[in-house]
Short mmCIF file of C-alpha atoms in Angstrom, two decimals:
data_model
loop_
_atom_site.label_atom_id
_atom_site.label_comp_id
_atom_site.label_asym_id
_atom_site.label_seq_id
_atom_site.Cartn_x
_atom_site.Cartn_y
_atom_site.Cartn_z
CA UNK A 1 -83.28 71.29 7.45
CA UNK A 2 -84.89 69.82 4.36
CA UNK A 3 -88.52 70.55 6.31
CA UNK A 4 -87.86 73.45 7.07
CA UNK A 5 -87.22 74.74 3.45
CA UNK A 6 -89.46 73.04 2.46
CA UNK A 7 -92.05 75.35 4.60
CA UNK A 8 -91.87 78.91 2.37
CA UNK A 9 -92.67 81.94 4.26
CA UNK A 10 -96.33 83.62 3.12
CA UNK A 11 -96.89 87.58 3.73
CA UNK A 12 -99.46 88.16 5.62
CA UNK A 13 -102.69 89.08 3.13
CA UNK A 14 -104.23 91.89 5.05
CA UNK A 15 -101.36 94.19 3.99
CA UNK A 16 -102.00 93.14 -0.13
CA UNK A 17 -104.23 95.20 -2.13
CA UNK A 18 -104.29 92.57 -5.01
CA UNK A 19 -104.84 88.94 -4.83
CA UNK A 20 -101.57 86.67 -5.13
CA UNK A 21 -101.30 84.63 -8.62
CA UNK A 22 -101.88 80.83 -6.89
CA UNK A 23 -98.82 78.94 -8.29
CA UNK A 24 -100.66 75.22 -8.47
CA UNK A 25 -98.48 72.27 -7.88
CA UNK A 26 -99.90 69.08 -9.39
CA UNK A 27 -99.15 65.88 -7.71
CA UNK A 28 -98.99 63.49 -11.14
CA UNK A 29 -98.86 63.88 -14.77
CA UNK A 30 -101.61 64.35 -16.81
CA UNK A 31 -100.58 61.83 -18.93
CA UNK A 32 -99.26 57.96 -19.20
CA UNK A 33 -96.08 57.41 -20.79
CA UNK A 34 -97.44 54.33 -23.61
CA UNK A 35 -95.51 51.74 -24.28
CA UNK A 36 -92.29 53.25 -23.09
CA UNK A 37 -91.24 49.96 -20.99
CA UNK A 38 -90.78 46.13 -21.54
CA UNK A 39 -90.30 43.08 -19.35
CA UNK A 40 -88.74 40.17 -21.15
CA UNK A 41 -88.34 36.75 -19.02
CA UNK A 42 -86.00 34.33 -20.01
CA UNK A 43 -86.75 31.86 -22.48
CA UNK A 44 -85.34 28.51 -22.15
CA UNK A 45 -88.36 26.58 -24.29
CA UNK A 46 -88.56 24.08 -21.34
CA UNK A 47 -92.15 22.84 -21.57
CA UNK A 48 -95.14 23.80 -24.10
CA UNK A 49 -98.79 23.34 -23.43
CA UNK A 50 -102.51 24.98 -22.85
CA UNK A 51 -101.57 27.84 -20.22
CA UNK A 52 -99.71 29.17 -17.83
CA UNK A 53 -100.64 31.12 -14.53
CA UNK A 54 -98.44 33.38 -12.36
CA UNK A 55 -98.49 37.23 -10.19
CA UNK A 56 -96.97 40.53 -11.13
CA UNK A 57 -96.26 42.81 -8.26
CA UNK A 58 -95.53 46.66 -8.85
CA UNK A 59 -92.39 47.65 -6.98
CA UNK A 60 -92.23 50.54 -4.50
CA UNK A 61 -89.20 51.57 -5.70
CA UNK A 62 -90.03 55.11 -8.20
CA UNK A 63 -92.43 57.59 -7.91
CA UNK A 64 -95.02 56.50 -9.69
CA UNK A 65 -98.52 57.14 -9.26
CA UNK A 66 -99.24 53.41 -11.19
CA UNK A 67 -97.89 51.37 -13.99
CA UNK A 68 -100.04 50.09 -16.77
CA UNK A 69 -99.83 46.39 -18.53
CA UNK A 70 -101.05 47.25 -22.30
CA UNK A 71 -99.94 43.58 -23.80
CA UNK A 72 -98.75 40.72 -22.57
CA UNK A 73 -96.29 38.67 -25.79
CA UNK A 74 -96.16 35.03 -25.71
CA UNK A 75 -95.34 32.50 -28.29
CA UNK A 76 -96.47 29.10 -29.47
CA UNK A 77 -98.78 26.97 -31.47
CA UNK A 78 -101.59 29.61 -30.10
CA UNK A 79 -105.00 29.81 -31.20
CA UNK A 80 -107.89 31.03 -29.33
CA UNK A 81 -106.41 32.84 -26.67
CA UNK A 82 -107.90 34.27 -23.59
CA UNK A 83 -106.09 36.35 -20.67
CA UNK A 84 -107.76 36.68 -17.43
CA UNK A 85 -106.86 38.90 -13.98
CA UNK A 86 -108.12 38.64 -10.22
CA UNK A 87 -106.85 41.23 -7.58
CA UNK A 88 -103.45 40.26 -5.60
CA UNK A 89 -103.03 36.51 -6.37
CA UNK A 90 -103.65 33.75 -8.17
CA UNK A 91 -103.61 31.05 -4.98
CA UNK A 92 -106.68 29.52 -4.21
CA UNK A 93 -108.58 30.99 -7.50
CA UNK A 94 -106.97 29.18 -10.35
CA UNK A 95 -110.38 26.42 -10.25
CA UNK A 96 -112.55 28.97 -9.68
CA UNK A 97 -113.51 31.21 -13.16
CA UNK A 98 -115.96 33.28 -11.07
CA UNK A 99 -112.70 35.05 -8.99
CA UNK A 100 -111.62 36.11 -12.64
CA UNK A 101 -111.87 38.88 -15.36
CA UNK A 102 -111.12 38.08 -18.80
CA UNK A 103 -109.53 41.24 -20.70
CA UNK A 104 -108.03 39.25 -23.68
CA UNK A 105 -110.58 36.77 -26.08
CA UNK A 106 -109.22 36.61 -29.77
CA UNK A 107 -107.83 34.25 -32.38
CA UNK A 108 -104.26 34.61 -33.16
CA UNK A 109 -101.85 32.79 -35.81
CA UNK A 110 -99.39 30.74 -35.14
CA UNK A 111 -96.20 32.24 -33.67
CA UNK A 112 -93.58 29.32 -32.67
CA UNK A 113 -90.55 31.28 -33.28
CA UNK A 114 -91.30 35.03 -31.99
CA UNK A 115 -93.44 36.46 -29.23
CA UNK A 116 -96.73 37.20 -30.45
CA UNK A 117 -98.73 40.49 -28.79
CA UNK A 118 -102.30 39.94 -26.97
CA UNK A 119 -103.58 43.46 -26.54
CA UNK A 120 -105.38 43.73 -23.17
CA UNK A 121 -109.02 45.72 -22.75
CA UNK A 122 -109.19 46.69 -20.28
CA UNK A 123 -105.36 47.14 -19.47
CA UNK A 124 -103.76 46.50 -15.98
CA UNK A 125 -102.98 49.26 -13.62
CA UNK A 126 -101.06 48.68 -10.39
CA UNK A 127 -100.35 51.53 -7.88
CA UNK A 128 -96.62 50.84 -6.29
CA UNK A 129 -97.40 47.63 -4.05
CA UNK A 130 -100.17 46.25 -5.46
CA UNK A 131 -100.38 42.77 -6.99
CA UNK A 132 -102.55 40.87 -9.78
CA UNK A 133 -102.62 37.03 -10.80
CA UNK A 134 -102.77 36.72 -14.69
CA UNK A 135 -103.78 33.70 -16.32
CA UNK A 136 -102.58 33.20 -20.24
CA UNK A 137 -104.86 30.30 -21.95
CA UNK A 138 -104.98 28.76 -25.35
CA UNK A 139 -107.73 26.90 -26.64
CA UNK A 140 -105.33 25.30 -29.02
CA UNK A 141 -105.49 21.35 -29.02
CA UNK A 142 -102.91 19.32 -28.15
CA UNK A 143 -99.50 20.30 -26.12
CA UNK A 144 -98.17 23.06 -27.78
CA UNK A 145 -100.20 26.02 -26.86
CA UNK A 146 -97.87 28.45 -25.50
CA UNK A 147 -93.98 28.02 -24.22
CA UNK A 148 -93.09 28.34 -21.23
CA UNK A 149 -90.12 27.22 -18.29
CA UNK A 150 -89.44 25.07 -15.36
CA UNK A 151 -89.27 27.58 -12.84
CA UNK A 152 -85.48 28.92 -12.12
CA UNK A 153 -85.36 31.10 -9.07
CA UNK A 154 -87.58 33.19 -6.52
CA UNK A 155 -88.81 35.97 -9.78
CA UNK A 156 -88.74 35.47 -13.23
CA UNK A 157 -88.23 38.93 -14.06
CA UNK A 158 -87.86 42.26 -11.67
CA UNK A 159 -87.14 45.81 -13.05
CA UNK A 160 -87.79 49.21 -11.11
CA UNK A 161 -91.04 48.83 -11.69
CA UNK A 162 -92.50 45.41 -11.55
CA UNK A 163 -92.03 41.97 -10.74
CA UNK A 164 -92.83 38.42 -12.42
CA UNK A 165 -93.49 35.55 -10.13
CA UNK A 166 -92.90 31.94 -10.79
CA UNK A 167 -96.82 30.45 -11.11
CA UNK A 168 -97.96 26.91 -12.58
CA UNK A 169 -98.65 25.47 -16.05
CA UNK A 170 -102.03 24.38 -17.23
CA UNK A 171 -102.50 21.54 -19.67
CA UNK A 172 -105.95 22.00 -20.93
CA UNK A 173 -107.16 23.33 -23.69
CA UNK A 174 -110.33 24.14 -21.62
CA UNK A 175 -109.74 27.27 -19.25
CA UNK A 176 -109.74 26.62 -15.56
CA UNK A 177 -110.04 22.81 -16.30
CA UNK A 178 -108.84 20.71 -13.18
CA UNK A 179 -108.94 17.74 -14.74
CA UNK A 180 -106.04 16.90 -17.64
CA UNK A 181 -106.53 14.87 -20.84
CA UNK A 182 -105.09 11.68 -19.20
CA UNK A 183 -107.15 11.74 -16.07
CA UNK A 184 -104.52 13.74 -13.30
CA UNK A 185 -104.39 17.45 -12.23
CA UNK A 186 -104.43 19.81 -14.97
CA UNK A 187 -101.85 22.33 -13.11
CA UNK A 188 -97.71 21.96 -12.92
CA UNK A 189 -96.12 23.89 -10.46
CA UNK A 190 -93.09 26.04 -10.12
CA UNK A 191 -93.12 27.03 -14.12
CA UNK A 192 -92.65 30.39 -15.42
CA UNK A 193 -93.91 32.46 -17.99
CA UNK A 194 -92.31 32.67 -21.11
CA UNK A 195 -92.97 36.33 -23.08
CA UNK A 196 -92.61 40.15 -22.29
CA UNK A 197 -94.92 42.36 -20.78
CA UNK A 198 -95.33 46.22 -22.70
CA UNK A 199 -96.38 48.43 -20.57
CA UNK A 200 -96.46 52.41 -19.39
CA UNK A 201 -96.27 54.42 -16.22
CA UNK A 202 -97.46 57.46 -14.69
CA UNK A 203 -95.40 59.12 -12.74
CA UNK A 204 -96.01 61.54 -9.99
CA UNK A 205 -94.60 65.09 -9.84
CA UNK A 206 -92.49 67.06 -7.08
CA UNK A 207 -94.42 68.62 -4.14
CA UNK A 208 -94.14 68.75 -0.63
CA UNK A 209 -96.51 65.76 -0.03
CA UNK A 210 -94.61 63.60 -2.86
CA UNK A 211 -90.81 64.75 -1.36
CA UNK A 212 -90.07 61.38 0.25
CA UNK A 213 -91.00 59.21 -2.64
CA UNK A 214 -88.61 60.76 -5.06
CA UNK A 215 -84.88 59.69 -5.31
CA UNK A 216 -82.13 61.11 -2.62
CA UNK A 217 -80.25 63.64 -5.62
CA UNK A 218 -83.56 64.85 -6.43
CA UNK A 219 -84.13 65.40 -2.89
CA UNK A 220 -80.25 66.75 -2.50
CA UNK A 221 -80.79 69.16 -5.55
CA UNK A 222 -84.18 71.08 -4.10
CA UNK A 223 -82.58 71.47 -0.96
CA UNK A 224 -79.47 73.30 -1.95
CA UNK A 225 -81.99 75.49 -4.61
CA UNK A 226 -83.76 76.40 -1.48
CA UNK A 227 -80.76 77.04 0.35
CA UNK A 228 -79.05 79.21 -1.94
CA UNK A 229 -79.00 82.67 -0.55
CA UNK A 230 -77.98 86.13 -2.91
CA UNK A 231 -75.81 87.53 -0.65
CA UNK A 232 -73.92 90.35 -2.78
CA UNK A 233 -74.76 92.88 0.01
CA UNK A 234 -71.85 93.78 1.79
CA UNK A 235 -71.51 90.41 2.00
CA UNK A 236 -74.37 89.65 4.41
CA UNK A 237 -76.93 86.60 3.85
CA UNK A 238 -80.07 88.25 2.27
CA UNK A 239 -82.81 87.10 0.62
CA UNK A 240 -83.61 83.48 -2.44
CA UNK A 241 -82.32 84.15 -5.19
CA UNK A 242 -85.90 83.04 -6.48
CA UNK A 243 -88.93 83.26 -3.80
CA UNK A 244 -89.21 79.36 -2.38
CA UNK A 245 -92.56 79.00 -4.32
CA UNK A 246 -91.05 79.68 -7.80
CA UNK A 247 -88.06 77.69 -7.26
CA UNK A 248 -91.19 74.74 -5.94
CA UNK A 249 -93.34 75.46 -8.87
CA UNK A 250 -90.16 74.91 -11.16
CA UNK A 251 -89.16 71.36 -9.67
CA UNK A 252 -92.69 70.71 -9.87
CA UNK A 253 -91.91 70.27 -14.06
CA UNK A 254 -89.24 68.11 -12.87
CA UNK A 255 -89.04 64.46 -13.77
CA UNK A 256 -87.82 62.20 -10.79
CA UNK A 257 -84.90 61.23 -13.04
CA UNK A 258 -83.49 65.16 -13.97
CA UNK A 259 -80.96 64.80 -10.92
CA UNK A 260 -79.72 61.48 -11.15
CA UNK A 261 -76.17 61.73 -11.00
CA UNK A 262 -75.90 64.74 -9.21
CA UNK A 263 -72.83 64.73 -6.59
CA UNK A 264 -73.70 63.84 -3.25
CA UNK A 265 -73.12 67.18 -0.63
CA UNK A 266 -70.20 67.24 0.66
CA UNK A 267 -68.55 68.93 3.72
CA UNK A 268 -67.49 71.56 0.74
CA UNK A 269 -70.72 72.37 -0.77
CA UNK A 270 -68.92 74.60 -3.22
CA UNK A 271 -67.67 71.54 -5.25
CA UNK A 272 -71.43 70.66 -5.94
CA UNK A 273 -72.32 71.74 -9.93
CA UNK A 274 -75.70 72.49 -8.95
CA UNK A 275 -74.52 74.91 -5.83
CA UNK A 276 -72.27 76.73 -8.20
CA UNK A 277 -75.07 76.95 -10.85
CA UNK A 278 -76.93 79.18 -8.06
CA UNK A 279 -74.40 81.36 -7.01
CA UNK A 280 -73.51 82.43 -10.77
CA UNK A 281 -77.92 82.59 -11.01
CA UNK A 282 -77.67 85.11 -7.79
CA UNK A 283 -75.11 87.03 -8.77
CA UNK A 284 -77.03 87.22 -12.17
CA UNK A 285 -80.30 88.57 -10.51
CA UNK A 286 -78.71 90.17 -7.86
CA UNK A 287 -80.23 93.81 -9.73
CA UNK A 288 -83.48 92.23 -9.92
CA UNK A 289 -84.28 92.39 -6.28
CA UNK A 290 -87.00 94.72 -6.45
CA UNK A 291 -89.37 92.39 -8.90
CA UNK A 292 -88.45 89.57 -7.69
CA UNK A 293 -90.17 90.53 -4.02
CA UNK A 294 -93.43 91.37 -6.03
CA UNK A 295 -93.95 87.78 -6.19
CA UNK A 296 -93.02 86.34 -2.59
CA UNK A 297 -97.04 86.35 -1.78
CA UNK A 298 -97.14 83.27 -4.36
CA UNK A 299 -99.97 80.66 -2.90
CA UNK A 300 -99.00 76.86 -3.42
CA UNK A 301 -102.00 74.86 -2.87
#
């Protein structure tokens, strides 16, 4: 059903004297909400040292065109620190600098107590699915660099948007370093990383290409404004109440969140809010007929 409404019915333009207005739907926002988000791990103070190492993964689970990583917050002894990236994982890289970006190199006071900010240049950006290892390093000498845990389950954080993965600790205060002060491997695994993450998203908008990403009462609530018929006439189904490509243009302004909480449809569709909200809106423009077909040529491209 849902397809079908989805497919609005165009007049055919040999018959129009005058070029349609082209109603444009845009497929994600024109901006990134900054700063809007943050990812805070758990914090037992197990271990302190030089660095640790570890994956986020962006979940699949809003409709988001990508989330952005603006500053990663960690606390410690610190120093010169440095934060580096390489695309999906951090397995099979962590000796090898050349696999790795650096987008963090700056001196920073001590912060033992409270998580400390290391603003990233570039930032990260991960579409939904897509993974990055991040390495967190300070120079500092001796043991207590930056905190961080023993690792204490499968993720060390998860939200709708992103996941932390347990990684390993480094105990140099020489980046990528194999080799610790005492002579054995530099790197402890299963440890987690101890700090928030700040970061935005952008989101994409409603359109027919985007429907299936966005959340079912989103989904539920275009489909009965599609479905709602004015049919004052003697009582006979007629014509929208709003041509399909308005009634698409305006969910197209939409966030993915506006329906949340909606009622699920029922058998008794007249118990749903949003299906009474249309039949007062018909009855309301029921005189308005006229004007309203003026503008069923509407192109959505």
């Amino acid at each position: 059903l849902i397809t079908k409404l989805l497919q609005c019915p165009r007049m055919s333009m040999e018959t129009k004297k005058i070029p349609p207005p082209v109603l444009k739907l845009l497929s994600s926002a024109d901006y990134t909400v900054p700063g809007e988000y943050m990812a805070d791990t758990r914090d037992y103070e197990d271990h302190t040292f030089s660095g640790i190492i570890f994956n986020i993964v962006a979940r699949k689970h809003l409709p988001v065109k990508y989330v952005e990583i603006m500053a990663i917050w960690v606390r410690g002894r610190l120093g010169r620190m440095q934060v580096f990236i390489t695309k999906d994982s951090y397995r099979d890289k962590y000796t090898n600098p050349s696999e790795w970006t650096r987008i963090h190199h700056d001196d920073h006071d001590p912060s033992v107590s409270t998580l400390s900010p290391l603003k990233l240049s570039p930032s990260i950006k991960l579409a939904p699915g897509e993974a990055v290892g991040v390495y967190v390093h300070s120079s500092s000498i001796g043991d207590q660099g930056i905190v961080y845990n023993n690792q204490h389950g499968n993720e060390t954080h998860s939200d709708d948007f992103l996941k932390i993965l347990p990684g390993m600790a480094h105990t140099s205060s020489q980046a990528f370093n194999p080799i610790a002060p005492w002579g054995h491997t530099s790197w402890r695994r299963r440890r987690e990383f101890v700090g928030r993450l700040s970061y935005g998203a952008k989101f994409l908008l409603w359109n027919n290409k985007n429907h299936d990403l966005f959340p079912e009462a989103f989904r539920q609530a275009i489909a009965s404004a599609l479905s709602v018929n004015n049919s004052s006439k003697g009582g006979k189904t007629s014509y929208p109440v709003l041509p399909c490509s308005v009634i698409k243009y305006i969910f197209n302004f939409c966030p993915w969140h506006w329906f949340e909480g909606a009622p699920k449809e029922t058998e008794d569709k007249k118990h749903s809010k949003l299906y009474r909200l249309g039949r007062g809106l018909a009855r309301k423009l029921s005189g308005f007929r006229d004007d309203l077909d003026r503008h069923k040529g509407c192109i959505l491209s």
